[in-house]
XYZ file of C-alpha atoms in Angstrom:
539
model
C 39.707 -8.329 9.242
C 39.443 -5.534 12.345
C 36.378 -4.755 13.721
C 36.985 -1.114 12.114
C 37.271 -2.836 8.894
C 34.184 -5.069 9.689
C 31.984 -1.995 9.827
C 33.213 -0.347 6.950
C 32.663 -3.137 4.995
C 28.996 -3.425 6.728
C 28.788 0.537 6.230
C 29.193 -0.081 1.946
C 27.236 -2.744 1.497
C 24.019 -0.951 3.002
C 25.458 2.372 0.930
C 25.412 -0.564 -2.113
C 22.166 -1.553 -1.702
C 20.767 2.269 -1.058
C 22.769 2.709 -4.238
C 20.918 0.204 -6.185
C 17.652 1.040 -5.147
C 18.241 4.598 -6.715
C 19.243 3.147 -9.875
C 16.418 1.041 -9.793
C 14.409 4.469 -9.735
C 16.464 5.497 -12.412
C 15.429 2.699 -14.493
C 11.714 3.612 -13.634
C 11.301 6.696 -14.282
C 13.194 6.615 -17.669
C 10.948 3.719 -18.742
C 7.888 5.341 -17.819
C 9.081 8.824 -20.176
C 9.817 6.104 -22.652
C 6.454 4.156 -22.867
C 4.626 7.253 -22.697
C 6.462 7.591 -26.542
C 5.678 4.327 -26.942
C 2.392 2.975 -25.019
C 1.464 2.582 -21.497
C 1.456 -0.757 -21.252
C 5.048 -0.701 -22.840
C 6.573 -0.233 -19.228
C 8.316 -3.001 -17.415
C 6.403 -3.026 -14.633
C 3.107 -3.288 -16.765
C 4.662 -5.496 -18.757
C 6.088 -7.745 -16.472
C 3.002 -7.533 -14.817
C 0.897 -8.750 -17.548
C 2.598 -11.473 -18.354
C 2.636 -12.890 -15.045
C -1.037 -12.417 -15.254
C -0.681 -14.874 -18.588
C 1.268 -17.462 -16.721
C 0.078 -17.270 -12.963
C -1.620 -20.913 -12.928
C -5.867 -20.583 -12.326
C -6.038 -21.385 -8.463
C -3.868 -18.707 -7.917
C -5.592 -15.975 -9.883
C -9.066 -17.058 -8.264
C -7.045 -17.271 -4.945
C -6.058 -13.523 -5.837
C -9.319 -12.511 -6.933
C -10.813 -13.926 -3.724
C -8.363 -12.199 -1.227
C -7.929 -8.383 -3.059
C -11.327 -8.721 -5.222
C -10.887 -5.973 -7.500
C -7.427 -4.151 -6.200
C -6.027 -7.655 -7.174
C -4.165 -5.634 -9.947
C -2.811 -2.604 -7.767
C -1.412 -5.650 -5.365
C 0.343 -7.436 -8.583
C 1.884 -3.859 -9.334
C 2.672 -3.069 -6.149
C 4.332 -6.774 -5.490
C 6.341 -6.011 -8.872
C 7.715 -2.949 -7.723
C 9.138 -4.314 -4.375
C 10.586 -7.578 -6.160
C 12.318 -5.171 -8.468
C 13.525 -2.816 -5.522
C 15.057 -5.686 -3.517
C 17.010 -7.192 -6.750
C 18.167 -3.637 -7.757
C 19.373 -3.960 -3.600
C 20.931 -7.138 -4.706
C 22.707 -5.874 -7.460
C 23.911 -2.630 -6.172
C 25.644 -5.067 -2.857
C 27.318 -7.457 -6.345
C 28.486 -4.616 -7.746
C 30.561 -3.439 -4.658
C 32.075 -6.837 -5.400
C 33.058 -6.567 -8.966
C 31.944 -3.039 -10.378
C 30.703 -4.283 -13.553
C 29.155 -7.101 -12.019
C 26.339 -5.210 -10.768
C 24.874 -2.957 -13.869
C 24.837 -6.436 -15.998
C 22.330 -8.093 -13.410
C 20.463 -4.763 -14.261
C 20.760 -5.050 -17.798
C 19.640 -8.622 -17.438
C 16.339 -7.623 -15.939
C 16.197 -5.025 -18.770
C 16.333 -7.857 -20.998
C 13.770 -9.688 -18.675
C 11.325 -6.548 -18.913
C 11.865 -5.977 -22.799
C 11.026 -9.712 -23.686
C 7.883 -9.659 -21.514
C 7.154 -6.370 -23.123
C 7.091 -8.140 -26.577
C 5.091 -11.239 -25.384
C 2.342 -8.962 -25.041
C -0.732 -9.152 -27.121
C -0.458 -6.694 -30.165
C 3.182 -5.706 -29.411
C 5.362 -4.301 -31.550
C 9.446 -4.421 -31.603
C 9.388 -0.167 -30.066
C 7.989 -2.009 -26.901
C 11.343 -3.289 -25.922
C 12.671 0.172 -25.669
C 11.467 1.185 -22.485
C 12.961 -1.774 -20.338
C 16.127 -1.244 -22.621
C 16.510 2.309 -22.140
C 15.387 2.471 -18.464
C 17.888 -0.742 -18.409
C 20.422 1.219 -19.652
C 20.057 4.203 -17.590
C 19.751 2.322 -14.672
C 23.089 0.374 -15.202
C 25.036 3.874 -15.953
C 24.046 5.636 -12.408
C 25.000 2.218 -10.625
C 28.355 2.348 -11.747
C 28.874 5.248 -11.356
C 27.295 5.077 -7.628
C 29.422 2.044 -6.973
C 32.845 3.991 -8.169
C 31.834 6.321 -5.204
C 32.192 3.317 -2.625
C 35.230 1.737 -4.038
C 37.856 4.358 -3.795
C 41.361 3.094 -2.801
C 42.180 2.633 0.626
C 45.410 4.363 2.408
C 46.038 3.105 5.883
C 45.806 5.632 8.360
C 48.330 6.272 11.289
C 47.194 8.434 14.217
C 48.987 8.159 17.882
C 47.457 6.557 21.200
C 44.723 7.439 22.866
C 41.629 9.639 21.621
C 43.251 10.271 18.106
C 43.537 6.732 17.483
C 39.928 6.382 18.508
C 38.841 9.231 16.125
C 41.311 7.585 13.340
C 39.545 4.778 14.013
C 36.192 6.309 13.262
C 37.721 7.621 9.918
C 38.852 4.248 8.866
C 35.242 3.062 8.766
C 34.581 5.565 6.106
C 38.291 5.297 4.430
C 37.396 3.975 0.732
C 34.330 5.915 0.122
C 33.254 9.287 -1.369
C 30.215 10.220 0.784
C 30.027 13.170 -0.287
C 30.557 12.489 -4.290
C 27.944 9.481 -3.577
C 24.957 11.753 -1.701
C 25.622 14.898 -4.902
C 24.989 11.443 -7.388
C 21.995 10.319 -5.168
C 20.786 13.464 -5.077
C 20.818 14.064 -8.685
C 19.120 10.564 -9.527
C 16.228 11.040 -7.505
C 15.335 14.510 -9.376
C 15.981 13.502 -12.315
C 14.068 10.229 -11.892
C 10.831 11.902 -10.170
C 11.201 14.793 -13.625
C 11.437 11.350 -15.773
C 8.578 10.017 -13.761
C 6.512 13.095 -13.975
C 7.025 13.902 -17.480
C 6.016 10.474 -18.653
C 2.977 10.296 -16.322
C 2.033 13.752 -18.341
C 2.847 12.476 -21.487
C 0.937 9.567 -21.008
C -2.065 12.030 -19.914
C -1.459 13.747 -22.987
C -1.389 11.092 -25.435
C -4.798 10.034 -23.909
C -6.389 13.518 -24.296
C -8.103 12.799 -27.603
C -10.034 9.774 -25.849
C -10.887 11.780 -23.039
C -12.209 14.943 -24.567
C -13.860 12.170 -27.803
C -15.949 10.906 -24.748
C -16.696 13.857 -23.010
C -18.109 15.219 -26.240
C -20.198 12.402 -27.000
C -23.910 12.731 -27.292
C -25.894 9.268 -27.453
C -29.135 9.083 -29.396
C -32.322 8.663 -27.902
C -32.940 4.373 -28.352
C -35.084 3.440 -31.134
C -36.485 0.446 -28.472
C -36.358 2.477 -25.321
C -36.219 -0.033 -21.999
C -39.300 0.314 -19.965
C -39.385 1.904 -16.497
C -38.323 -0.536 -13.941
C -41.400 -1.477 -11.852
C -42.176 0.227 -8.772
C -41.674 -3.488 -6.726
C -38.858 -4.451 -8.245
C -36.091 -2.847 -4.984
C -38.189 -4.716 -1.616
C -36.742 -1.353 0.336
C -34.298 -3.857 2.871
C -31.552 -1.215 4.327
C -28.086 -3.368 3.184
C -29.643 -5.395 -0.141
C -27.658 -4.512 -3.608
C -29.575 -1.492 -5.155
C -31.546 -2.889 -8.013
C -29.874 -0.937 -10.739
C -25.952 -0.687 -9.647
C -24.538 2.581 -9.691
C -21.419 3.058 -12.532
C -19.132 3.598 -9.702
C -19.900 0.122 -7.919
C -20.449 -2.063 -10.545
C -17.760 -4.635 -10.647
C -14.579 -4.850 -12.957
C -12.970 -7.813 -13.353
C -10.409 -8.007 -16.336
C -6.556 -8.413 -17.146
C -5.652 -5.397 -18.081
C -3.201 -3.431 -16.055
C -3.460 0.011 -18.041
C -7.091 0.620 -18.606
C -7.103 1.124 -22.154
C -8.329 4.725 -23.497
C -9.577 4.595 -26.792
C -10.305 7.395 -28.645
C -13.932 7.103 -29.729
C -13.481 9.242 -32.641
C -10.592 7.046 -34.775
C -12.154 3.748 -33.549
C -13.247 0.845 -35.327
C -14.828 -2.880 -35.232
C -14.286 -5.458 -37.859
C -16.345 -8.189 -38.739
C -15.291 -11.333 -40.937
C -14.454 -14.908 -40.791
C -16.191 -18.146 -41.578
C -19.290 -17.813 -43.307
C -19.099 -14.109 -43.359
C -20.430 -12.998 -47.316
C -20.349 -9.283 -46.489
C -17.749 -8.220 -44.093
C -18.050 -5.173 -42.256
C -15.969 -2.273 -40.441
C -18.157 0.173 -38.400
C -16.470 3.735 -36.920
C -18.593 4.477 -33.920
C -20.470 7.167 -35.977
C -21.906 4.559 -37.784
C -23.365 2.460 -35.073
C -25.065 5.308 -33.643
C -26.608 5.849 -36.772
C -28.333 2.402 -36.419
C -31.102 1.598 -34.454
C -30.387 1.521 -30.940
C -31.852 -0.725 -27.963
C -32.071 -0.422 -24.345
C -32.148 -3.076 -21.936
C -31.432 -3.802 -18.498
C -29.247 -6.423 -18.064
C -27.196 -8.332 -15.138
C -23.600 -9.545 -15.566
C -21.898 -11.759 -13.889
C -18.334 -12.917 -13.679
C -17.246 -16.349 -13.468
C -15.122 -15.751 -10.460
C -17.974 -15.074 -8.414
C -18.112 -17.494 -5.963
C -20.847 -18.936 -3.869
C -22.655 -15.374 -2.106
C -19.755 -13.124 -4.351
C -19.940 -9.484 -4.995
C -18.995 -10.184 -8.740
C -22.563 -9.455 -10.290
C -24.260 -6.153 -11.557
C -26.991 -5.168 -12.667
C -27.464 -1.732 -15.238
C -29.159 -0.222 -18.027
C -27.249 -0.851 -21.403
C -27.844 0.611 -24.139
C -26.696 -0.655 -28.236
C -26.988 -2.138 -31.480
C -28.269 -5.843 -31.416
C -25.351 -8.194 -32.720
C -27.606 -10.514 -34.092
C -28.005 -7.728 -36.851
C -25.110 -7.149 -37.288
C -23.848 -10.781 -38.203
C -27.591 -11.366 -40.105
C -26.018 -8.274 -41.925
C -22.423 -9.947 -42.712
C -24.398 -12.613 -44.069
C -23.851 -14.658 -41.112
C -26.515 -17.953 -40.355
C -26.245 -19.409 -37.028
C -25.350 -23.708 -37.278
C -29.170 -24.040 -36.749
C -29.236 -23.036 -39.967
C -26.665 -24.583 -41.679
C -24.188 -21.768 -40.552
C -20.179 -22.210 -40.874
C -19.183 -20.796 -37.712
C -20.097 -21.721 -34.071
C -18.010 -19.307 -32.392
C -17.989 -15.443 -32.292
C -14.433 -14.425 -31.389
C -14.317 -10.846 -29.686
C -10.917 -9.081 -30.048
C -10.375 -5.847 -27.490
C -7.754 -3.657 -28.337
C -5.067 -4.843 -26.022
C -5.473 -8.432 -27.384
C -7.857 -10.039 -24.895
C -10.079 -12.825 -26.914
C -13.642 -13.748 -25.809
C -15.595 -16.859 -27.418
C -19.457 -16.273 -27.791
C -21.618 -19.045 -29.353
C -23.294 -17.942 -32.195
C -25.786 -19.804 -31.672
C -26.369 -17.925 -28.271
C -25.871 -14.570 -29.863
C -28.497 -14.611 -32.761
C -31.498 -17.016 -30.661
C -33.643 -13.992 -30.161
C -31.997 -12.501 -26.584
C -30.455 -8.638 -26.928
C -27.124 -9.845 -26.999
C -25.329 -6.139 -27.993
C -22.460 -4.048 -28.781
C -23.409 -1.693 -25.995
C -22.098 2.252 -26.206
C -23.996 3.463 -23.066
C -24.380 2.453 -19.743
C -27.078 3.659 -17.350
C -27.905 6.949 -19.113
C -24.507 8.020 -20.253
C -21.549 6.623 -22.761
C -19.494 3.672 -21.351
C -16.921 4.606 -18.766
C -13.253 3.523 -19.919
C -13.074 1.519 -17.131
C -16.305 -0.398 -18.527
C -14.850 -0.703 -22.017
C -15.562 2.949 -23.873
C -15.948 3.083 -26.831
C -17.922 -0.228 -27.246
C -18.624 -3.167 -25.320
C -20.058 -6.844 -25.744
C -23.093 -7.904 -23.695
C -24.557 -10.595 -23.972
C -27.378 -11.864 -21.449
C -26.998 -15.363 -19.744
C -23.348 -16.219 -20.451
C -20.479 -15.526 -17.676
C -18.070 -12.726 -19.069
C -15.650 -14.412 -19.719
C -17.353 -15.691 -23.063
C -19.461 -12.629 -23.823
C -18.745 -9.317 -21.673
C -15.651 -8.388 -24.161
C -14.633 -4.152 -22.854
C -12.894 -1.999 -25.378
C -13.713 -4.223 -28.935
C -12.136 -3.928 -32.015
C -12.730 -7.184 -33.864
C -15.288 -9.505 -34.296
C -14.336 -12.671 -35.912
C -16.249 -15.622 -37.305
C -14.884 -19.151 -36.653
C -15.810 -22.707 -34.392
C -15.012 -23.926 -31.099
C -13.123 -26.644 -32.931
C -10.572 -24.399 -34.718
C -9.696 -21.521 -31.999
C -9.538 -20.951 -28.175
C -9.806 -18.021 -27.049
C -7.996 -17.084 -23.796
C -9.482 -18.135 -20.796
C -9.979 -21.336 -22.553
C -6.805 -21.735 -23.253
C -6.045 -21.527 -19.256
C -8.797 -24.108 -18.122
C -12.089 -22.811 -18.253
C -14.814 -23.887 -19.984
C -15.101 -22.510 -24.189
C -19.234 -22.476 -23.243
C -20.572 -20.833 -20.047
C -24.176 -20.085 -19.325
C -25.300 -18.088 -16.098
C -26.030 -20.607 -13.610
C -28.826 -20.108 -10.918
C -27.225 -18.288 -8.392
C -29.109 -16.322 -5.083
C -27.098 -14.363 -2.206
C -27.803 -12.940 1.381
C -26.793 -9.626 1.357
C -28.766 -9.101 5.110
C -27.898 -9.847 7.620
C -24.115 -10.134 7.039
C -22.023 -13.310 7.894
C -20.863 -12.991 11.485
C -23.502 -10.025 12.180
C -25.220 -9.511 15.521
C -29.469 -8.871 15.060
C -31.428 -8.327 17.731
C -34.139 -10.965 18.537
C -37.560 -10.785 17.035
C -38.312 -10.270 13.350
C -35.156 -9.860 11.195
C -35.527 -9.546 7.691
C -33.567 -11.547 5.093
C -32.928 -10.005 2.051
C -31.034 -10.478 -1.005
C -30.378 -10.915 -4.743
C -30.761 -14.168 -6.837
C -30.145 -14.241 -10.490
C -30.382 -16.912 -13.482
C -29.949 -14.363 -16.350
C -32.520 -15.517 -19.784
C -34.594 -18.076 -17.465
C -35.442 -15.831 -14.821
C -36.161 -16.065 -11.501
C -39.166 -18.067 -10.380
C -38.609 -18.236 -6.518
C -36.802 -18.192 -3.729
C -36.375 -20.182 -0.589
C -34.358 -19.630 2.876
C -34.041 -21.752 5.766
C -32.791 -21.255 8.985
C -30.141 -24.056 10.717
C -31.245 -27.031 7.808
C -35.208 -26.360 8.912
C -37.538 -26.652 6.030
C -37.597 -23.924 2.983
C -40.065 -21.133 3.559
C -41.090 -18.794 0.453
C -39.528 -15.772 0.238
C -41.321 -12.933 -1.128
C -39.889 -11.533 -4.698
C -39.480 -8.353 -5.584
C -41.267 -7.355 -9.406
C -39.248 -8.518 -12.695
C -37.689 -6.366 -14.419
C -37.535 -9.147 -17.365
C -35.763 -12.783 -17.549
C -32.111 -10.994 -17.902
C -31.752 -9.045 -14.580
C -31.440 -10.329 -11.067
C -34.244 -9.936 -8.773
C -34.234 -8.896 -5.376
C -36.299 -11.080 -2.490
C -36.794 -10.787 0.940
C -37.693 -13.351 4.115
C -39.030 -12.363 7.586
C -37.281 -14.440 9.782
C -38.616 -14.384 13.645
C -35.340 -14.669 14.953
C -34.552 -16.389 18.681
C -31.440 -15.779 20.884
C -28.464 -18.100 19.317
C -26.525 -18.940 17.062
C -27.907 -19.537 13.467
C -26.890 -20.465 10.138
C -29.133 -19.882 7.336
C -29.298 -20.343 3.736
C -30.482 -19.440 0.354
C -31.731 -21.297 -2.993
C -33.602 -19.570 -6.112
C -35.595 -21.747 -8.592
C -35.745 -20.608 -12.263
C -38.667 -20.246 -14.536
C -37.157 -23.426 -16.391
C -37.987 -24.972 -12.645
C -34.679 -26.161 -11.945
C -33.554 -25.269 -8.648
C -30.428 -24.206 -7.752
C -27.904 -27.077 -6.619
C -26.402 -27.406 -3.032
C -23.751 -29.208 -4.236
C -20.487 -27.098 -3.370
C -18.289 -26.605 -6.511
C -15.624 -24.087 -7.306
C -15.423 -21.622 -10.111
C -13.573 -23.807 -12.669
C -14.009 -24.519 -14.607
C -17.980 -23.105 -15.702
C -18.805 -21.120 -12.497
C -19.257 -21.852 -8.985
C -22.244 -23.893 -7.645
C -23.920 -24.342 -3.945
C -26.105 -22.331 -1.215
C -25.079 -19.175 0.440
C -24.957 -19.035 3.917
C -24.402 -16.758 6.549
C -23.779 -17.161 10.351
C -25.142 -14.936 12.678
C -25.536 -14.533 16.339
C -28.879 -13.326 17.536
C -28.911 -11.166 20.377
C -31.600 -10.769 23.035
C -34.142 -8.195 22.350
């Protein structure tokens, strides 16, 4: 081979790979019209997406969650997205190769994205169409693209001197239609970004009704209003978690890749199963109609680990569970009851397991609808949520419910259990330094140490901090709120030039204090002291 030929052949295979990186947009933005016809999270990147989320093994989710905390989701998409760009690269270089070659590598990650599509909880056969058709499209435009690069090749004849030099240039591009390859590129992209754009309004559309059902929501006033949170309940540190957490900064962690918008007005929660004598199936009208509570509440997610931002506190508002199920006919095994577990089914097929047991003792375990003063944002599970206080999330906190379904811990798992954790989860005793920061630089001289501790249906009796393994002093508590929200404490700590390490430990009512003992989240929550280092500065 020449060195002219050498670069020509260079010269296609980047115009290949350019080549299959537009179809690969193709694909896209077809896909995205189609699953806007179909459902959002019909798309191959959402759908591929998800079921990596299914599969990923535990360390590496928590390893996720620890390193992108809540954009852990935008990073999976995001990572999607460039895997598919450099295999559509891939194929577009195979196809210069063998011309058919290439568009079946795409149709065989059309395949890829259509099965993933239907492994999906609550999927349906039309959610293989969108990775077939943008399959499809994608496939067509890289043929043709590739038919652009593969013209036959004449061999040119040009004199000595500077016209065999310019020949020489012309050789390189001898075998390609640059032109007829740019008008196709050209083309692709618009019609992809219409595709795109159409789909993205589509999807907009189709979501309308849940928007505008929320927006025109009015809550009742509660039957059980929540009392005013006491005047000493925020100790006034600059840098400690606000007492109640604003809607916008309370924490989300969940699988879903498409935040699912339900429209309040068609939706609908079942409840049967095991020992169920009266079943029930309640629009949302209906539970407003009942009684409502309000109660201030902290969650916390399982992930959180040792000091974690995963824990929030707000001011729910619903209809207690417990009457629900007494109204289903439901006993819990204390008294003689069939079922054990409560099974919580959201609309895009996530499964929670509650104990029974836990959800009719007396606590206000509830199918919330509001959430500090207003109706639950979708993010936050709108229409109606589970919340139940003293159990991790990820066997209570079930966003966006449809179904609740009576069974035992014997006969079902529910999906986290199914991938390692723990099928029964209380809150465990948990306290954090939110001030001073790890790695922060006070000035000497009194520094106050402030934070949050929580141990949600025991309460908070009291908290200790120490500075470089010294003894425990007493910090001073902020009021409680009640047994089932966090409380905030803070420690004036007459601080000395240095480096210092210091710690936390909470102690609830039940007088169990919390454990030093390092463990990690799996499988029933994390366990240990927070610490910070900081370096003290001279005054």
């Amino acid at each position: 081979m020449t060195r002219v030929e050498a670069v020509g052949q260079r010269r296609r295979r980047v115009f290949a790979a350019l080549g299959g990186v537009v179809a690969g947009c193709a694909g896209l933005g077809l896909s995205q019209l189609a699953a806007a016809a179909v459902r959002p999270e019909s798309g191959p990147v959402t759908a591929v997406g998800g079921a990596l989320v299914d599969r990923t093994p535990v360390a590496v989710k928590e390893w996720a969650v620890r390193q992108f905390g809540t954009a852990d989701k935008t990073v999976l998409l995001v990572g999607v997205v460039a895997v598919l760009a450099v295999m559509a690269a891939a194929a577009g270089v195979i196809a210069l190769r063998r011309r058919s070659a290439g568009p079946a590598v795409v149709l065989g990650f059309a395949v890829v994205g259509a099965v993933a599509a239907l492994s999906r909880p609550e999927a349906t056969w039309q959610d293989a169409l969108p990775s077939l058709i943008g399959g499809a499209g994608a496939a067509w435009v890289l043929y043709r693209l590739t038919g652009a690069l593969t013209l036959p090749v004449r061999p040119a004849t040009a004199g000595p001197g500077p016209e065999a030099a310019a020949a020489a240039d012309r050789e390189v591009d001898r075998g390609m239609d640059r032109r007829g390859f740019g008008r196709i590129v050209a083309v692709t992209l618009a019609v992809s970004a219409a595709a795109g754009y159409a789909g993205r309004r589509l999807t907009a559309y189709g979501s309308a009704g849940a928007t505008a059902s929320r927006a025109g929501l009015r809550l009742p006033p509660p039957a059980e209003p929540a009392p005013p949170v006491p005047a000493g309940a925020d100790v006034r540190v600059p840098g400690v978690s606000a007492f109640i957490t604003p809607v916008d900064g309370f924490y989300r962690v969940d699988t879903a890749l498409v935040v699912p918008r339900v429209d309040a007005d068609t939706w609908r929660v079942d409840i049967h199963g095991d020992g169920v004598t009266t079943p029930l199936s309640l629009g949302l009208r209906e539970l407003l109609a009942r009684p409502l509570v309000e109660h201030d509440i902290t969650l916390t997610c399982v992930s959180n680990e040792v000091g974690g931002p995963y824990a929030g506190n707000a001011r729910w508002l619903g209809v207690r569970l417990a009457d629900l199920l007494r109204e289903a006919g439901v006993r819990p095994p204390s008294q003689g009851g069939r079922a054990d577990q409560l099974v919580a089914r959201s609309v895009d097929g996530m499964t929670l397991g509650t104990p029974v047991e836990a959800v009719m003792d007396g606590r206000d375990a509830l199918l919330a609808v509001g959430m500090n003063g207003g109706p639950l944002p979708f993010r936050h599970g709108f229409p109606v949520r589970m919340v139940v206080p003293g159990l991790y999330g990820y066997v209570s906190a079930c966003k966006w419910l449809r179904e609740l379904r009576l069974t035992t811990f014997d006969a079902y798992d529910a999906y986290w259990v199914r991938r390692s954790w723990a099928p029964r989860a209380p809150v465990k005793t948990q306290s954090r330094i939110d001030t001073p920061r790890d790695s922060a630089e006070p000035r000497a001289g009194r520094v106050a140490v402030a934070g949050v501790a929580w141990a949600q249906h025991r309460g908070i009796a009291r908290v200790e901090v120490r500075a470089d393994g010294g003894p425990w002093h007493e910090a001073r508590l902020g009021a409680e709120d009640g047994i089932d929200t966090w409380r905030e404490w803070v420690w004036p700590w007459e601080a000395t030039p240095g480096r210092h390490t210091l710690e936390v430990r909470a102690t609830d009512r039940t007088g169990a204090v919390q454990p030093g003992t390092r463990s990690d989240t799996v499988p029933d929550g994390a366990t240990g002291w927070h610490e910070v280092a900081v370096r003290v500065r001279p005054a």
